[in-house]
Amino acid sequence: MDISKAVKEIEGKLCLSSTAICEVLDIHRNTLQNYTKAGLPKVKTGWFDLREVIRWRAEREGAKASGEDESHAQMKLRYEAELKREQAAAATLKNAIANGEYVKRDDVVSELQRFFVTLRRSMAGHSRKVAMEIAPYVEPDQVRIIEQNITDTTNAVLLQLSVRGVYDAKK
């Protein structure tokens, strides 16, 4: 490339020809045409202000790094990829439900209610059973006090479990 034909001063600006710009930026001439369509400033047809080209390209690269200034085609591709990911996740969940890995909320709630009713009845009868076991060894007044203490503690445990899900025993 003849440097005298590739460099020119136009309106006080250092300008390079299209061929020279392609060599400096290490791009193909089709890429230069795409840049021009995307807003690359040119001084005259076939001539580009070197300072403006560098500034424009730096801004464009900075915008790409921060996710701005995507073309509509790039945005479409990105959103289609996100859509495909979400559809895949939904299909995976649907398959898991079909395979029985998930249970309907109403079924779980009814099973847990049934379980806790049974647990409460069992725990309430527990204090009576313990009292009958120790009755031959302790005075009747003492048996009633022990039975009441066990009943109170059991009710406190069940209440804490039902409200907070955790039992904190008193020290």
mmCIF file of C-alpha atoms in Angstrom:
data_model
loop_
_atom_site.group_PDB
_atom_site.id
_atom_site.type_symbol
_atom_site.label_atom_id
_atom_site.label_comp_id
_atom_site.label_asym_id
_atom_site.label_seq_id
_atom_site.Cartn_x
_atom_site.Cartn_y
_atom_site.Cartn_z
ATOM 1 C CA MET A 1 0.000 0.000 0.000
ATOM 2 C CA ASP A 2 1.315 3.417 -0.994
ATOM 3 C CA ILE A 3 1.297 5.577 2.149
ATOM 4 C CA SER A 4 0.928 8.818 0.197
ATOM 5 C CA LYS A 5 -2.395 7.546 -1.209
ATOM 6 C CA ALA A 6 -3.559 6.079 2.124
ATOM 7 C CA VAL A 7 -3.156 9.198 4.310
ATOM 8 C CA LYS A 8 -4.621 12.641 3.667
ATOM 9 C CA GLU A 9 -5.371 15.762 5.650
ATOM 10 C CA ILE A 10 -9.002 16.806 5.178
ATOM 11 C CA GLU A 11 -10.445 19.830 7.026
ATOM 12 C CA GLY A 12 -7.477 19.782 9.393
ATOM 13 C CA LYS A 13 -8.027 16.127 10.326
ATOM 14 C CA LEU A 14 -5.679 13.219 9.759
ATOM 15 C CA CYS A 15 -7.684 10.886 7.533
ATOM 16 C CA LEU A 16 -7.025 7.363 6.318
ATOM 17 C CA SER A 17 -8.434 5.633 3.286
ATOM 18 C CA SER A 18 -10.774 2.661 3.635
ATOM 19 C CA THR A 19 -7.945 0.293 2.799
ATOM 20 C CA ALA A 20 -5.642 1.870 5.375
ATOM 21 C CA ILE A 21 -8.334 1.798 8.090
ATOM 22 C CA CYS A 22 -8.907 -1.900 7.381
ATOM 23 C CA GLU A 23 -5.186 -2.563 7.805
ATOM 24 C CA VAL A 24 -4.850 -0.429 10.939
ATOM 25 C CA LEU A 25 -7.887 -2.021 12.627
ATOM 26 C CA ASP A 26 -7.069 -5.455 11.186
ATOM 27 C CA ILE A 27 -10.592 -5.902 9.824
ATOM 28 C CA HIS A 28 -12.074 -6.976 6.514
ATOM 29 C CA ARG A 29 -13.595 -4.366 4.199
ATOM 30 C CA ASN A 30 -17.054 -5.946 4.755
ATOM 31 C CA THR A 31 -16.638 -5.313 8.471
ATOM 32 C CA LEU A 32 -15.778 -1.705 7.677
ATOM 33 C CA GLN A 33 -18.999 -1.433 5.661
ATOM 34 C CA ASN A 34 -20.947 -2.860 8.590
ATOM 35 C CA TYR A 35 -19.259 -0.344 10.906
ATOM 36 C CA THR A 36 -20.219 2.469 8.533
ATOM 37 C CA LYS A 37 -23.851 1.306 8.555
ATOM 38 C CA ALA A 38 -23.675 1.156 12.365
ATOM 39 C CA GLY A 39 -22.574 4.803 12.535
ATOM 40 C CA LEU A 40 -18.809 4.919 12.031
ATOM 41 C CA PRO A 41 -18.130 8.591 11.212
ATOM 42 C CA LYS A 42 -16.441 9.344 7.906
ATOM 43 C CA VAL A 43 -15.178 12.637 6.558
ATOM 44 C CA LYS A 44 -15.743 11.861 2.870
ATOM 45 C CA THR A 45 -16.606 8.801 0.891
ATOM 46 C CA GLY A 46 -13.723 6.383 1.397
ATOM 47 C CA TRP A 47 -11.957 8.581 3.983
ATOM 48 C CA PHE A 48 -12.119 8.309 7.765
ATOM 49 C CA ASP A 49 -10.822 10.572 10.532
ATOM 50 C CA LEU A 50 -8.415 8.337 12.462
ATOM 51 C CA ARG A 51 -9.172 9.973 15.844
ATOM 52 C CA GLU A 52 -12.955 9.601 15.378
ATOM 53 C CA VAL A 53 -12.609 6.000 14.224
ATOM 54 C CA ILE A 54 -10.586 5.092 17.318
ATOM 55 C CA ARG A 55 -13.030 6.940 19.615
ATOM 56 C CA TRP A 56 -16.067 5.324 17.941
ATOM 57 C CA ARG A 57 -14.601 1.844 18.158
ATOM 58 C CA ALA A 58 -13.580 2.303 21.810
ATOM 59 C CA GLU A 59 -17.105 3.442 22.695
ATOM 60 C CA ARG A 60 -18.573 0.509 20.812
ATOM 61 C CA GLU A 61 -16.303 -2.013 22.533
ATOM 62 C CA GLY A 62 -17.072 -0.433 25.926
ATOM 63 C CA ALA A 63 -20.792 -0.629 25.236
ATOM 64 C CA LYS A 64 -20.503 -4.295 24.254
ATOM 65 C CA ALA A 65 -18.626 -5.047 27.471
ATOM 66 C CA SER A 66 -21.342 -3.411 29.553
ATOM 67 C CA GLY A 67 -24.150 -5.063 27.569
ATOM 68 C CA GLU A 68 -25.428 -1.873 25.950
ATOM 69 C CA ASP A 69 -25.940 -1.049 22.284
ATOM 70 C CA GLU A 70 -26.906 -4.547 21.195
ATOM 71 C CA SER A 71 -28.354 -4.799 17.762
ATOM 72 C CA HIS A 72 -31.896 -6.059 17.478
ATOM 73 C CA ALA A 73 -30.641 -9.340 16.098
ATOM 74 C CA GLN A 74 -28.278 -9.798 19.061
ATOM 75 C CA MET A 75 -31.043 -8.939 21.526
ATOM 76 C CA LYS A 76 -33.379 -11.396 19.802
ATOM 77 C CA LEU A 77 -30.775 -14.153 20.025
ATOM 78 C CA ARG A 78 -30.103 -13.423 23.697
ATOM 79 C CA TYR A 79 -33.800 -13.414 24.604
ATOM 80 C CA GLU A 80 -34.467 -16.545 22.564
ATOM 81 C CA ALA A 81 -31.646 -18.296 24.425
ATOM 82 C CA GLU A 82 -33.132 -17.206 27.764
ATOM 83 C CA LEU A 83 -36.555 -18.409 26.618
ATOM 84 C CA LYS A 84 -35.116 -21.802 25.662
ATOM 85 C CA ARG A 85 -33.435 -22.095 29.083
ATOM 86 C CA GLU A 86 -36.694 -21.301 30.864
ATOM 87 C CA GLN A 87 -38.632 -23.729 28.663
ATOM 88 C CA ALA A 88 -36.082 -26.441 29.437
ATOM 89 C CA ALA A 89 -36.421 -25.762 33.174
ATOM 90 C CA ALA A 90 -40.218 -25.901 32.907
ATOM 91 C CA ALA A 91 -40.030 -29.168 30.979
ATOM 92 C CA THR A 92 -37.676 -30.622 33.599
ATOM 93 C CA LEU A 93 -40.097 -29.658 36.368
ATOM 94 C CA LYS A 94 -43.035 -31.082 34.416
ATOM 95 C CA ASN A 95 -41.168 -34.372 33.952
ATOM 96 C CA ALA A 96 -40.286 -34.495 37.637
ATOM 97 C CA ILE A 97 -43.946 -33.992 38.539
ATOM 98 C CA ALA A 98 -44.986 -36.689 36.069
ATOM 99 C CA ASN A 99 -42.414 -39.079 37.572
ATOM 100 C CA GLY A 100 -43.867 -38.544 41.035
ATOM 101 C CA GLU A 101 -40.961 -36.591 42.471
ATOM 102 C CA TYR A 102 -43.345 -33.843 43.585
ATOM 103 C CA VAL A 103 -46.573 -34.203 45.531
ATOM 104 C CA LYS A 104 -49.621 -31.971 45.431
ATOM 105 C CA ARG A 105 -49.719 -29.460 48.250
ATOM 106 C CA ASP A 106 -53.232 -30.480 49.335
ATOM 107 C CA ASP A 107 -52.142 -34.109 49.678
ATOM 108 C CA VAL A 108 -49.176 -33.145 51.839
ATOM 109 C CA VAL A 109 -51.268 -30.854 54.040
ATOM 110 C CA SER A 110 -53.947 -33.507 54.642
ATOM 111 C CA GLU A 111 -51.322 -36.189 55.431
ATOM 112 C CA LEU A 112 -49.513 -33.890 57.859
ATOM 113 C CA GLN A 113 -52.764 -32.910 59.563
ATOM 114 C CA ARG A 114 -53.657 -36.565 60.001
ATOM 115 C CA PHE A 115 -50.177 -37.331 61.333
ATOM 116 C CA PHE A 116 -50.219 -34.492 63.868
ATOM 117 C CA VAL A 117 -53.692 -35.389 65.130
ATOM 118 C CA THR A 118 -52.445 -38.936 65.733
ATOM 119 C CA LEU A 119 -49.266 -37.600 67.363
ATOM 120 C CA ARG A 120 -51.251 -35.316 69.667
ATOM 121 C CA ARG A 121 -53.564 -38.126 70.770
ATOM 122 C CA SER A 122 -50.599 -40.429 71.386
ATOM 123 C CA MET A 123 -48.726 -37.806 73.388
ATOM 124 C CA ALA A 124 -51.820 -36.894 75.423
ATOM 125 C CA GLY A 125 -52.308 -40.554 76.406
ATOM 126 C CA HIS A 126 -48.646 -40.886 77.261
ATOM 127 C CA SER A 127 -48.931 -38.938 80.525
ATOM 128 C CA ARG A 128 -51.762 -41.214 81.722
ATOM 129 C CA LYS A 129 -49.704 -44.326 80.883
ATOM 130 C CA VAL A 130 -46.642 -43.062 82.768
ATOM 131 C CA ALA A 131 -48.823 -42.175 85.775
ATOM 132 C CA MET A 132 -50.297 -45.693 85.873
ATOM 133 C CA GLU A 133 -46.800 -47.194 85.698
ATOM 134 C CA ILE A 134 -45.521 -45.232 88.702
ATOM 135 C CA ALA A 135 -48.751 -45.375 90.781
ATOM 136 C CA PRO A 136 -47.754 -48.445 92.790
ATOM 137 C CA TYR A 137 -44.510 -46.770 93.878
ATOM 138 C CA VAL A 138 -45.692 -43.217 94.657
ATOM 139 C CA GLU A 139 -48.514 -41.694 96.714
ATOM 140 C CA PRO A 140 -51.750 -40.872 94.782
ATOM 141 C CA ASP A 141 -51.322 -37.073 95.181
ATOM 142 C CA GLN A 142 -47.803 -37.330 93.809
ATOM 143 C CA VAL A 143 -49.037 -39.443 90.834
ATOM 144 C CA ARG A 144 -51.569 -36.720 89.887
ATOM 145 C CA ILE A 145 -48.879 -34.012 90.099
ATOM 146 C CA ILE A 146 -46.498 -36.033 87.891
ATOM 147 C CA GLU A 147 -49.274 -36.763 85.383
ATOM 148 C CA GLN A 148 -50.204 -33.056 85.235
ATOM 149 C CA ASN A 149 -46.536 -32.026 84.787
ATOM 150 C CA ILE A 150 -46.112 -34.493 81.921
ATOM 151 C CA THR A 151 -49.383 -33.280 80.314
ATOM 152 C CA ASP A 152 -48.353 -29.619 80.655
ATOM 153 C CA THR A 153 -44.888 -30.284 79.208
ATOM 154 C CA THR A 154 -46.353 -32.322 76.335
ATOM 155 C CA ASN A 155 -48.841 -29.557 75.504
ATOM 156 C CA ALA A 156 -46.059 -26.955 75.634
ATOM 157 C CA VAL A 157 -43.900 -29.067 73.302
ATOM 158 C CA LEU A 158 -46.747 -29.579 70.826
ATOM 159 C CA LEU A 159 -47.642 -25.875 70.932
ATOM 160 C CA GLN A 160 -44.041 -24.786 70.280
ATOM 161 C CA LEU A 161 -43.690 -27.299 67.460
ATOM 162 C CA SER A 162 -46.944 -26.151 65.847
ATOM 163 C CA VAL A 163 -46.095 -22.442 66.075
ATOM 164 C CA ARG A 164 -42.335 -22.247 65.469
ATOM 165 C CA GLY A 165 -41.419 -25.766 64.379
ATOM 166 C CA VAL A 166 -38.799 -26.023 67.156
ATOM 167 C CA TYR A 167 -39.005 -27.067 70.795
ATOM 168 C CA ASP A 168 -36.830 -25.213 73.295
ATOM 169 C CA ALA A 169 -36.722 -27.160 76.542
ATOM 170 C CA LYS A 170 -36.607 -25.143 79.733
ATOM 171 C CA LYS A 171 -33.439 -25.606 81.770
#
